[in-house]
CSV table of N, CA and C and ligand atoms in Angstrom, one decimal:
chain,number,residue,atom,x,y,z
A,95,UNK,N,-53.8,-15.8,56.3
A,95,UNK,CA,-54.5,-14.7,56.9
A,95,UNK,C,-53.8,-13.4,56.7
A,96,UNK,N,-54.5,-12.3,56.5
A,96,UNK,CA,-53.9,-11.0,56.3
A,96,UNK,C,-53.1,-10.6,57.6
A,97,UNK,N,-51.8,-10.2,57.3
A,97,UNK,CA,-51.0,-9.8,58.4
A,97,UNK,C,-51.2,-8.3,58.8
A,98,UNK,N,-50.9,-7.9,60.0
A,98,UNK,CA,-51.0,-6.6,60.5
A,98,UNK,C,-49.7,-6.0,60.9
A,99,UNK,N,-49.4,-4.8,60.3
A,99,UNK,CA,-48.1,-4.1,60.7
A,99,UNK,C,-48.5,-2.9,61.4
A,100,UNK,N,-47.9,-2.7,62.6
A,100,UNK,CA,-48.2,-1.5,63.4
A,100,UNK,C,-47.0,-0.5,63.1
A,101,UNK,N,-47.3,0.7,62.7
A,101,UNK,CA,-46.3,1.7,62.4
A,101,UNK,C,-46.5,2.9,63.3
A,102,UNK,N,-45.7,3.0,64.4
A,102,UNK,CA,-45.8,4.2,65.3
A,102,UNK,C,-45.2,5.4,64.6
A,103,UNK,N,-45.9,6.5,64.5
A,103,UNK,CA,-45.4,7.7,63.8
A,103,UNK,C,-45.4,8.9,64.7
A,104,UNK,N,-44.3,9.7,64.6
A,104,UNK,CA,-44.2,11.0,65.4
A,104,UNK,C,-44.0,12.2,64.5
A,105,UNK,N,-44.2,12.1,63.2
A,105,UNK,CA,-44.1,13.2,62.3
A,105,UNK,C,-42.6,13.5,61.9
A,106,UNK,N,-41.7,12.6,62.4
A,106,UNK,CA,-40.3,12.9,62.0
A,106,UNK,C,-39.9,12.2,60.7
A,107,UNK,N,-38.8,12.7,60.1
A,107,UNK,CA,-38.2,12.1,58.9
A,107,UNK,C,-37.9,10.6,59.1
A,108,UNK,N,-37.5,10.2,60.3
A,108,UNK,CA,-37.2,8.8,60.6
A,108,UNK,C,-38.5,8.0,60.5
A,109,UNK,N,-39.6,8.5,61.1
A,109,UNK,CA,-40.9,7.8,61.0
A,109,UNK,C,-41.3,7.7,59.5
A,110,UNK,N,-41.0,8.7,58.7
A,110,UNK,CA,-41.4,8.6,57.3
A,110,UNK,C,-40.6,7.5,56.6
A,111,UNK,N,-39.3,7.3,57.0
A,111,UNK,CA,-38.5,6.2,56.5
A,111,UNK,C,-39.2,4.9,56.8
A,112,UNK,N,-39.6,4.8,58.1
A,112,UNK,CA,-40.3,3.6,58.6
A,112,UNK,C,-41.5,3.3,57.8
A,113,UNK,N,-42.3,4.3,57.4
A,113,UNK,CA,-43.5,4.2,56.6
A,113,UNK,C,-43.2,3.6,55.2
A,114,UNK,N,-42.1,4.1,54.6
A,114,UNK,CA,-41.7,3.6,53.3
A,114,UNK,C,-41.4,2.1,53.4
A,115,UNK,N,-40.6,1.7,54.4
A,115,UNK,CA,-40.3,0.3,54.6
A,115,UNK,C,-41.5,-0.5,54.8
A,116,UNK,N,-42.4,0.0,55.7
A,116,UNK,CA,-43.6,-0.8,56.0
A,116,UNK,C,-44.5,-1.0,54.8
A,117,UNK,N,-44.7,0.0,54.0
A,117,UNK,CA,-45.5,-0.1,52.8
A,117,UNK,C,-45.0,-1.2,51.9
A,118,UNK,N,-43.7,-1.2,51.6
A,118,UNK,CA,-43.0,-2.2,50.8
A,118,UNK,C,-43.3,-3.6,51.4
A,119,UNK,N,-43.0,-3.7,52.7
A,119,UNK,CA,-43.2,-5.0,53.4
A,119,UNK,C,-44.6,-5.5,53.2
A,120,UNK,N,-45.6,-4.6,53.5
A,120,UNK,CA,-47.0,-4.9,53.5
A,120,UNK,C,-47.4,-5.4,52.1
A,121,UNK,N,-46.9,-4.7,51.1
A,121,UNK,CA,-47.3,-5.1,49.7
A,121,UNK,C,-46.8,-6.5,49.4
A,122,UNK,N,-45.6,-6.9,49.9
A,122,UNK,CA,-45.0,-8.2,49.6
A,122,UNK,C,-45.5,-9.3,50.5
A,123,UNK,N,-46.2,-9.0,51.6
A,123,UNK,CA,-46.7,-10.0,52.5
A,123,UNK,C,-48.2,-10.0,52.7
A,124,UNK,N,-48.9,-9.4,51.8
A,124,UNK,CA,-50.4,-9.3,51.9
A,124,UNK,C,-50.8,-8.8,53.3
A,125,UNK,N,-50.2,-7.7,53.7
A,125,UNK,CA,-50.5,-7.2,55.1
A,125,UNK,C,-51.2,-5.8,55.0
A,126,UNK,N,-51.9,-5.5,56.1
A,126,UNK,CA,-52.4,-4.1,56.2
A,126,UNK,C,-51.6,-3.4,57.2
A,127,UNK,N,-51.8,-2.0,57.2
A,127,UNK,CA,-51.0,-1.2,58.1
A,127,UNK,C,-51.9,-0.5,59.1
A,128,UNK,N,-51.4,-0.3,60.3
A,128,UNK,CA,-52.1,0.6,61.3
A,128,UNK,C,-51.0,1.6,61.7
A,129,UNK,N,-51.4,2.9,61.5
A,129,UNK,CA,-50.5,4.0,61.9
A,129,UNK,C,-51.0,4.5,63.3
A,130,UNK,N,-50.0,4.7,64.2
A,130,UNK,CA,-50.4,5.1,65.5
A,130,UNK,C,-49.5,6.3,66.0
A,131,UNK,N,-50.2,7.3,66.5
A,131,UNK,CA,-49.4,8.4,67.1
A,131,UNK,C,-49.9,8.5,68.6
A,132,UNK,N,-48.9,8.7,69.5
A,132,UNK,CA,-49.2,8.8,70.9
A,132,UNK,C,-48.7,10.1,71.5
A,133,UNK,N,-49.6,11.1,71.6
A,133,UNK,CA,-49.2,12.4,72.2
A,133,UNK,C,-48.8,12.1,73.7
A,134,UNK,N,-47.6,12.6,74.0
A,134,UNK,CA,-47.0,12.4,75.3
A,134,UNK,C,-47.6,13.5,76.3
A,135,UNK,N,-48.2,13.0,77.3
A,135,UNK,CA,-48.8,13.9,78.3
A,135,UNK,C,-47.8,14.6,79.2
A,136,UNK,N,-48.1,15.8,79.8
A,136,UNK,CA,-47.1,16.4,80.7
A,136,UNK,C,-46.8,15.4,81.8
A,137,UNK,N,-45.6,15.4,82.4
A,137,UNK,CA,-45.2,14.5,83.4
A,137,UNK,C,-45.9,14.9,84.7
A,138,UNK,N,-45.8,14.0,85.7
A,138,UNK,CA,-46.4,14.3,87.0
A,138,UNK,C,-45.8,15.6,87.6
A,139,UNK,N,-44.5,15.8,87.5
A,139,UNK,CA,-43.9,17.0,88.1
A,139,UNK,C,-44.4,18.2,87.4
A,140,UNK,N,-44.6,18.2,86.0
A,140,UNK,CA,-45.1,19.3,85.3
A,140,UNK,C,-46.6,19.6,85.8
A,141,UNK,N,-47.3,18.5,86.0
A,141,UNK,CA,-48.7,18.7,86.4
A,141,UNK,C,-48.9,19.3,87.7
A,142,UNK,N,-47.8,19.2,88.6
A,142,UNK,CA,-47.8,19.8,89.9
A,142,UNK,C,-47.9,21.4,89.8
A,143,UNK,N,-47.6,21.9,88.6
A,143,UNK,CA,-47.6,23.4,88.4
A,143,UNK,C,-48.9,23.9,87.8
A,144,UNK,N,-49.8,22.9,87.5
A,144,UNK,CA,-51.0,23.3,86.7
A,144,UNK,C,-51.8,24.3,87.5
A,145,UNK,N,-52.0,24.2,88.8
A,145,UNK,CA,-52.8,25.2,89.5
A,145,UNK,C,-52.1,26.6,89.5
A,146,UNK,N,-50.8,26.6,89.7
A,146,UNK,CA,-50.1,27.9,89.8
A,146,UNK,C,-50.3,28.7,88.5
A,147,UNK,N,-50.4,28.0,87.3
A,147,UNK,CA,-50.5,28.8,86.1
A,147,UNK,C,-51.9,28.7,85.5
A,148,UNK,N,-52.9,28.2,86.2
A,148,UNK,CA,-54.3,28.1,85.8
A,148,UNK,C,-54.3,27.4,84.4
A,149,UNK,N,-53.6,26.3,84.3
A,149,UNK,CA,-53.6,25.5,83.0
A,149,UNK,C,-54.8,24.6,83.0
A,150,UNK,N,-55.6,24.6,81.9
A,150,UNK,CA,-56.7,23.7,81.8
A,150,UNK,C,-56.2,22.4,81.1
A,151,UNK,N,-56.0,21.4,82.0
A,151,UNK,CA,-55.4,20.1,81.4
A,151,UNK,C,-56.2,19.5,80.4
A,152,UNK,N,-57.6,19.5,80.5
A,152,UNK,CA,-58.4,18.8,79.5
A,152,UNK,C,-58.3,19.5,78.2
A,153,UNK,N,-58.1,20.9,78.2
A,153,UNK,CA,-57.9,21.6,76.9
A,153,UNK,C,-56.6,21.2,76.3
A,154,UNK,N,-55.6,21.1,77.1
A,154,UNK,CA,-54.2,20.7,76.6
A,154,UNK,C,-54.3,19.4,76.0
A,155,UNK,N,-55.0,18.4,76.7
A,155,UNK,CA,-55.1,17.1,76.2
A,155,UNK,C,-55.8,17.1,74.8
A,156,UNK,N,-56.9,17.9,74.8
A,156,UNK,CA,-57.7,18.0,73.5
A,156,UNK,C,-56.8,18.5,72.3
A,157,UNK,N,-55.9,19.5,72.7
A,157,UNK,CA,-55.1,20.0,71.6
A,157,UNK,C,-54.1,19.0,71.2
A,158,UNK,N,-53.5,18.3,72.2
A,158,UNK,CA,-52.5,17.3,71.8
A,158,UNK,C,-53.1,16.2,70.9
A,159,UNK,N,-54.4,15.9,71.2
A,159,UNK,CA,-55.1,14.9,70.4
A,159,UNK,C,-55.3,15.4,69.0
A,160,UNK,N,-55.7,16.7,68.9
A,160,UNK,CA,-55.9,17.2,67.5
A,160,UNK,C,-54.6,17.2,66.7
A,161,UNK,N,-53.5,17.6,67.4
A,161,UNK,CA,-52.2,17.6,66.7
A,161,UNK,C,-51.9,16.1,66.3
A,162,UNK,N,-52.2,15.2,67.2
A,162,UNK,CA,-51.9,13.8,66.9
A,162,UNK,C,-52.7,13.3,65.7
A,163,UNK,N,-54.0,13.8,65.6
A,163,UNK,CA,-54.8,13.4,64.4
A,163,UNK,C,-54.2,13.9,63.1
A,164,UNK,N,-53.6,15.1,63.2
A,164,UNK,CA,-52.9,15.7,62.0
A,164,UNK,C,-51.7,14.8,61.6
A,165,UNK,N,-50.9,14.4,62.6
A,165,UNK,CA,-49.7,13.6,62.4
A,165,UNK,C,-50.1,12.3,61.7
A,166,UNK,N,-51.2,11.7,62.2
A,166,UNK,CA,-51.6,10.4,61.6
A,166,UNK,C,-52.2,10.7,60.2
A,167,UNK,N,-53.0,11.8,60.0
A,167,UNK,CA,-53.5,12.0,58.7
A,167,UNK,C,-52.4,12.3,57.7
A,168,UNK,N,-51.4,13.0,58.1
A,168,UNK,CA,-50.3,13.2,57.1
A,168,UNK,C,-49.6,11.9,56.7
A,169,UNK,N,-49.5,11.0,57.7
A,169,UNK,CA,-48.8,9.7,57.5
A,169,UNK,C,-49.7,8.8,56.6
A,170,UNK,N,-51.1,8.9,56.8
A,170,UNK,CA,-52.0,8.2,56.0
A,170,UNK,C,-52.0,8.6,54.5
A,171,UNK,N,-51.8,10.0,54.3
A,171,UNK,CA,-51.7,10.6,53.0
A,171,UNK,C,-50.5,10.0,52.3
A,172,UNK,N,-49.4,9.9,53.1
A,172,UNK,CA,-48.2,9.4,52.5
A,172,UNK,C,-48.3,8.0,52.0
A,173,UNK,N,-49.0,7.2,52.8
A,173,UNK,CA,-49.2,5.8,52.4
A,173,UNK,C,-50.1,5.7,51.2
A,174,UNK,N,-51.2,6.5,51.2
A,174,UNK,CA,-52.1,6.4,50.0
A,174,UNK,C,-51.5,6.9,48.8
A,175,UNK,N,-50.5,7.9,48.9
A,175,UNK,CA,-49.8,8.4,47.7
A,175,UNK,C,-48.9,7.4,47.1
A,176,UNK,N,-48.7,6.3,47.9
A,176,UNK,CA,-47.9,5.2,47.3
A,176,UNK,C,-48.8,4.1,46.8
A,177,UNK,N,-50.1,4.5,46.5
A,177,UNK,CA,-51.1,3.6,46.0
A,177,UNK,C,-51.3,2.4,46.9
A,178,UNK,N,-51.3,2.6,48.2
A,178,UNK,CA,-51.6,1.5,49.2
A,178,UNK,C,-52.7,1.9,50.0
A,179,UNK,N,-53.8,1.2,50.0
A,179,UNK,CA,-55.1,1.6,50.6
A,179,UNK,C,-55.5,0.9,51.9
A,180,UNK,N,-54.8,-0.3,52.1
A,180,UNK,CA,-55.2,-1.1,53.3
A,180,UNK,C,-54.5,-0.5,54.6
A,181,UNK,N,-55.0,0.7,54.9
A,181,UNK,CA,-54.3,1.4,56.0
A,181,UNK,C,-55.4,2.1,56.9
A,182,UNK,N,-55.1,2.0,58.2
A,182,UNK,CA,-56.0,2.6,59.2
A,182,UNK,C,-55.0,3.4,60.1
A,183,UNK,N,-55.6,4.3,61.0
A,183,UNK,CA,-54.8,5.0,61.9
A,183,UNK,C,-55.5,5.3,63.2
A,184,UNK,N,-54.8,5.6,64.2
A,184,UNK,CA,-55.4,6.0,65.5
A,184,UNK,C,-54.4,6.8,66.3
A,185,UNK,N,-55.0,7.5,67.3
A,185,UNK,CA,-54.3,8.3,68.3
A,185,UNK,C,-54.6,7.7,69.7
A,186,UNK,N,-53.6,7.4,70.5
A,186,UNK,CA,-53.8,7.0,71.9
A,186,UNK,C,-52.9,7.9,72.8
A,187,UNK,N,-53.6,8.5,73.7
A,187,UNK,CA,-52.9,9.4,74.6
A,187,UNK,C,-52.2,8.6,75.8
A,188,UNK,N,-51.0,9.0,76.1
A,188,UNK,CA,-50.3,8.3,77.2
A,188,UNK,C,-48.8,8.2,77.0
A,189,UNK,N,-48.2,7.3,77.7
A,189,UNK,CA,-46.8,7.0,77.5
A,189,UNK,C,-46.6,6.3,76.2
A,190,UNK,N,-45.8,6.9,75.3
A,190,UNK,CA,-45.6,6.4,73.9
A,190,UNK,C,-45.3,4.9,73.9
A,191,UNK,N,-44.2,4.5,74.5
A,191,UNK,CA,-43.7,3.1,74.4
A,191,UNK,C,-44.8,2.2,75.0
A,192,UNK,N,-45.4,2.5,76.1
A,192,UNK,CA,-46.5,1.7,76.7
A,192,UNK,C,-47.7,1.5,75.7
A,193,UNK,N,-48.1,2.7,75.2
A,193,UNK,CA,-49.3,2.7,74.3
A,193,UNK,C,-49.0,1.9,73.0
A,194,UNK,N,-47.8,2.0,72.5
A,194,UNK,CA,-47.4,1.3,71.3
A,194,UNK,C,-47.4,-0.2,71.5
A,195,UNK,N,-46.9,-0.6,72.7
A,195,UNK,CA,-46.8,-2.0,73.0
A,195,UNK,C,-48.2,-2.6,73.3
A,196,UNK,N,-49.1,-1.8,74.0
A,196,UNK,CA,-50.5,-2.2,74.2
A,196,UNK,C,-51.2,-2.4,72.9
A,197,UNK,N,-51.0,-1.4,72.0
A,197,UNK,CA,-51.8,-1.4,70.7
A,197,UNK,C,-51.3,-2.7,69.9
A,198,UNK,N,-50.0,-3.0,70.0
A,198,UNK,CA,-49.6,-4.2,69.2
A,198,UNK,C,-50.2,-5.4,69.8
A,199,UNK,N,-50.4,-5.5,71.1
A,199,UNK,CA,-51.1,-6.6,71.7
A,199,UNK,C,-52.6,-6.6,71.3
A,200,UNK,N,-53.3,-5.5,71.4
A,200,UNK,CA,-54.7,-5.4,71.1
A,200,UNK,C,-55.0,-5.8,69.6
A,201,UNK,N,-54.1,-5.3,68.7
A,201,UNK,CA,-54.4,-5.6,67.3
A,201,UNK,C,-53.8,-6.9,66.9
A,202,UNK,N,-53.1,-7.6,67.8
A,202,UNK,CA,-52.4,-8.9,67.5
A,202,UNK,C,-51.5,-8.6,66.3
A,203,UNK,N,-50.7,-7.5,66.4
A,203,UNK,CA,-49.8,-7.2,65.3
A,203,UNK,C,-48.8,-8.3,65.0
A,204,UNK,N,-48.4,-8.5,63.7
A,204,UNK,CA,-47.4,-9.4,63.4
A,204,UNK,C,-46.0,-8.8,63.4
A,205,UNK,N,-46.0,-7.5,63.2
A,205,UNK,CA,-44.8,-6.8,63.1
A,205,UNK,C,-45.0,-5.3,63.5
A,206,UNK,N,-43.9,-4.7,64.2
A,206,UNK,CA,-43.9,-3.3,64.4
A,206,UNK,C,-42.8,-2.7,63.6
A,207,UNK,N,-43.0,-1.6,62.9
A,207,UNK,CA,-41.9,-1.0,62.1
A,207,UNK,C,-41.8,0.5,62.6
A,208,UNK,N,-40.7,0.8,63.1
A,208,UNK,CA,-40.5,2.2,63.6
A,208,UNK,C,-39.2,2.8,63.2
A,209,UNK,N,-39.0,4.1,63.4
A,209,UNK,CA,-37.8,4.7,63.1
A,209,UNK,C,-36.8,4.5,64.2
A,210,UNK,N,-35.5,4.7,63.9
A,210,UNK,CA,-34.4,4.5,65.0
A,210,UNK,C,-34.4,5.8,65.8
A,211,UNK,N,-34.8,6.9,65.3
A,211,UNK,CA,-34.8,8.1,66.0
A,211,UNK,C,-36.1,8.8,65.7
A,212,UNK,N,-36.4,9.9,66.4
A,212,UNK,CA,-37.6,10.6,66.2
A,212,UNK,C,-37.5,12.1,66.3
A,213,UNK,N,-38.4,12.8,67.0
A,213,UNK,CA,-38.3,14.2,67.1
A,213,UNK,C,-37.4,14.7,68.2
A,214,UNK,N,-36.9,13.9,69.0
A,214,UNK,CA,-36.1,14.3,70.1
A,214,UNK,C,-34.7,14.8,69.6
A,215,UNK,N,-34.1,15.7,70.4
A,215,UNK,CA,-32.8,16.2,69.8
A,215,UNK,C,-31.6,15.8,70.7
A,216,UNK,N,-31.8,14.8,71.6
A,216,UNK,CA,-30.7,14.3,72.4
A,216,UNK,C,-30.1,13.1,71.6
A,217,UNK,N,-29.1,13.3,70.8
A,217,UNK,CA,-28.7,12.3,69.9
A,217,UNK,C,-27.5,11.4,70.3
A,218,UNK,N,-27.2,11.3,71.6
A,218,UNK,CA,-26.1,10.5,72.0
A,218,UNK,C,-26.3,9.0,72.0
A,219,UNK,N,-27.5,8.6,72.0
A,219,UNK,CA,-27.8,7.2,72.0
A,219,UNK,C,-28.0,6.6,70.6
A,220,UNK,N,-27.8,5.3,70.5
A,220,UNK,CA,-27.9,4.7,69.1
A,220,UNK,C,-29.3,4.8,68.6
A,221,UNK,N,-30.2,4.5,69.5
A,221,UNK,CA,-31.7,4.6,69.1
A,221,UNK,C,-32.4,5.5,70.1
A,222,UNK,N,-33.5,6.0,69.8
A,222,UNK,CA,-34.3,6.9,70.7
A,222,UNK,C,-34.9,6.0,71.8
A,223,UNK,N,-35.3,6.7,72.9
A,223,UNK,CA,-35.8,6.0,74.1
A,223,UNK,C,-37.1,5.2,73.8
A,224,UNK,N,-37.9,5.8,72.8
A,224,UNK,CA,-39.2,5.1,72.5
A,224,UNK,C,-38.9,3.8,71.8
A,225,UNK,N,-38.0,3.8,70.7
A,225,UNK,CA,-37.7,2.6,70.0
A,225,UNK,C,-37.0,1.6,70.9
A,226,UNK,N,-36.2,2.1,71.8
A,226,UNK,CA,-35.5,1.2,72.7
A,226,UNK,C,-36.4,0.4,73.6
A,227,UNK,N,-37.4,1.2,74.2
A,227,UNK,CA,-38.4,0.5,75.1
A,227,UNK,C,-39.3,-0.4,74.3
A,228,UNK,N,-39.7,0.0,73.1
A,228,UNK,CA,-40.6,-0.9,72.4
A,228,UNK,C,-39.9,-2.2,72.0
A,229,UNK,N,-38.7,-2.1,71.6
A,229,UNK,CA,-37.9,-3.3,71.2
A,229,UNK,C,-37.8,-4.2,72.4
A,230,UNK,N,-37.7,-3.7,73.6
A,230,UNK,CA,-37.6,-4.5,74.8
A,230,UNK,C,-38.9,-5.2,75.1
A,231,UNK,N,-40.0,-4.5,74.9
A,231,UNK,CA,-41.3,-5.0,75.4
A,231,UNK,C,-42.3,-5.5,74.4
A,232,UNK,N,-41.9,-5.3,73.1
A,232,UNK,CA,-42.9,-5.7,72.0
A,232,UNK,C,-43.3,-7.1,72.1
A,233,UNK,N,-44.6,-7.4,71.8
A,233,UNK,CA,-45.1,-8.8,71.8
A,233,UNK,C,-44.8,-9.5,70.5
A,234,UNK,N,-44.2,-8.8,69.5
A,234,UNK,CA,-43.9,-9.4,68.2
A,234,UNK,C,-42.6,-8.9,67.7
A,235,UNK,N,-42.2,-9.3,66.5
A,235,UNK,CA,-41.0,-8.8,65.9
A,235,UNK,C,-41.0,-7.3,65.7
A,236,UNK,N,-39.9,-6.7,65.9
A,236,UNK,CA,-39.9,-5.2,65.8
A,236,UNK,C,-38.7,-4.8,64.9
A,237,UNK,N,-39.0,-4.1,63.8
A,237,UNK,CA,-38.0,-3.6,62.9
A,237,UNK,C,-37.8,-2.2,63.1
A,238,UNK,N,-36.5,-1.8,63.3
A,238,UNK,CA,-36.1,-0.4,63.5
A,238,UNK,C,-35.4,0.0,62.3
A,239,UNK,N,-35.9,1.0,61.6
A,239,UNK,CA,-35.4,1.4,60.3
A,239,UNK,C,-34.4,2.6,60.4
A,240,UNK,N,-33.3,2.5,59.8
A,240,UNK,CA,-32.3,3.6,59.8
A,240,UNK,C,-31.6,3.7,58.5
B,322,LIG,N1,-45.1,9.8,70.4
B,322,LIG,C1,-44.9,8.8,69.5
B,322,LIG,N2,-46.0,8.2,69.0
B,322,LIG,C2,-45.8,7.2,68.0
B,322,LIG,N3,-44.6,6.8,67.6
B,322,LIG,C3,-43.5,7.4,68.2
B,322,LIG,C4,-43.6,8.4,69.1
B,322,LIG,N4,-42.3,8.8,69.5
B,322,LIG,C5,-41.5,8.0,68.8
B,322,LIG,N5,-42.2,7.2,67.9
B,322,LIG,C6,-41.6,6.2,67.0
B,322,LIG,O1,-40.3,5.8,67.5
B,322,LIG,C7,-39.3,6.1,66.6
B,322,LIG,C8,-38.1,6.5,67.4
B,322,LIG,O2,-38.4,7.7,68.1
B,322,LIG,P1,-37.7,8.0,69.6
B,322,LIG,O3,-38.7,8.9,70.2
B,322,LIG,O4,-37.4,6.7,70.2
B,322,LIG,O5,-36.4,8.8,69.2
B,322,LIG,P2,-35.9,10.3,69.6
B,322,LIG,O6,-37.1,11.2,69.5
B,322,LIG,O7,-34.7,10.6,68.7
B,322,LIG,O8,-35.4,10.1,71.1
B,322,LIG,P3,-36.1,10.6,72.5
B,322,LIG,O9,-37.6,10.7,72.3
B,322,LIG,O10,-35.7,9.5,73.4
B,322,LIG,O11,-35.5,11.9,72.8
B,322,LIG,C9,-39.9,7.2,65.7
B,322,LIG,O12,-39.3,7.2,64.4
B,322,LIG,C10,-41.3,6.7,65.6
B,322,LIG,O13,-41.4,5.6,64.7
B,323,LIG,MG1,-38.9,11.0,70.6
């Protein structure tokens, strides 16, 4: 049966490295790819200020979703440029680690391939907080590329 590899992408160079690895793996294992971006919503404490600054949360969410679609589209282009066409993509809004884990369960993914780091600039940890949490809760094997 065709295998499914979930590749969470955040537009970072690390995620691009993960895509490279995932395409090679998929080619060798008769697998297809699913690229996922998860726009992170403002935290509850940030949302407490929404009224004070007249922020329209639904518009903010819409914009985050549009940016997310662009991040996925760029990643899809990168995969297709490597002559690999068995690829789909999606955007799920919410907590990144939670959404990635849920998507892996929904799709019955055989493998998750992600970068060790991402767009965050707090570099004191070995891996970023998203890859750390996904490794802990993933329902399948998880490869962290570095
Ligand atoms: N919002 C996201 N949507 C989809 N995938 C993501 C997202 N954020 C991170 N990833 C995936 O996780 C990998 C590691 O990123 P992570 O966010 O854990 O590191 P970081 O940005 O350096 O650290 P932190 O976010 O904790 O400051 C990325 O290369 C990418 O594969
Ligand atoms: Mg990050």
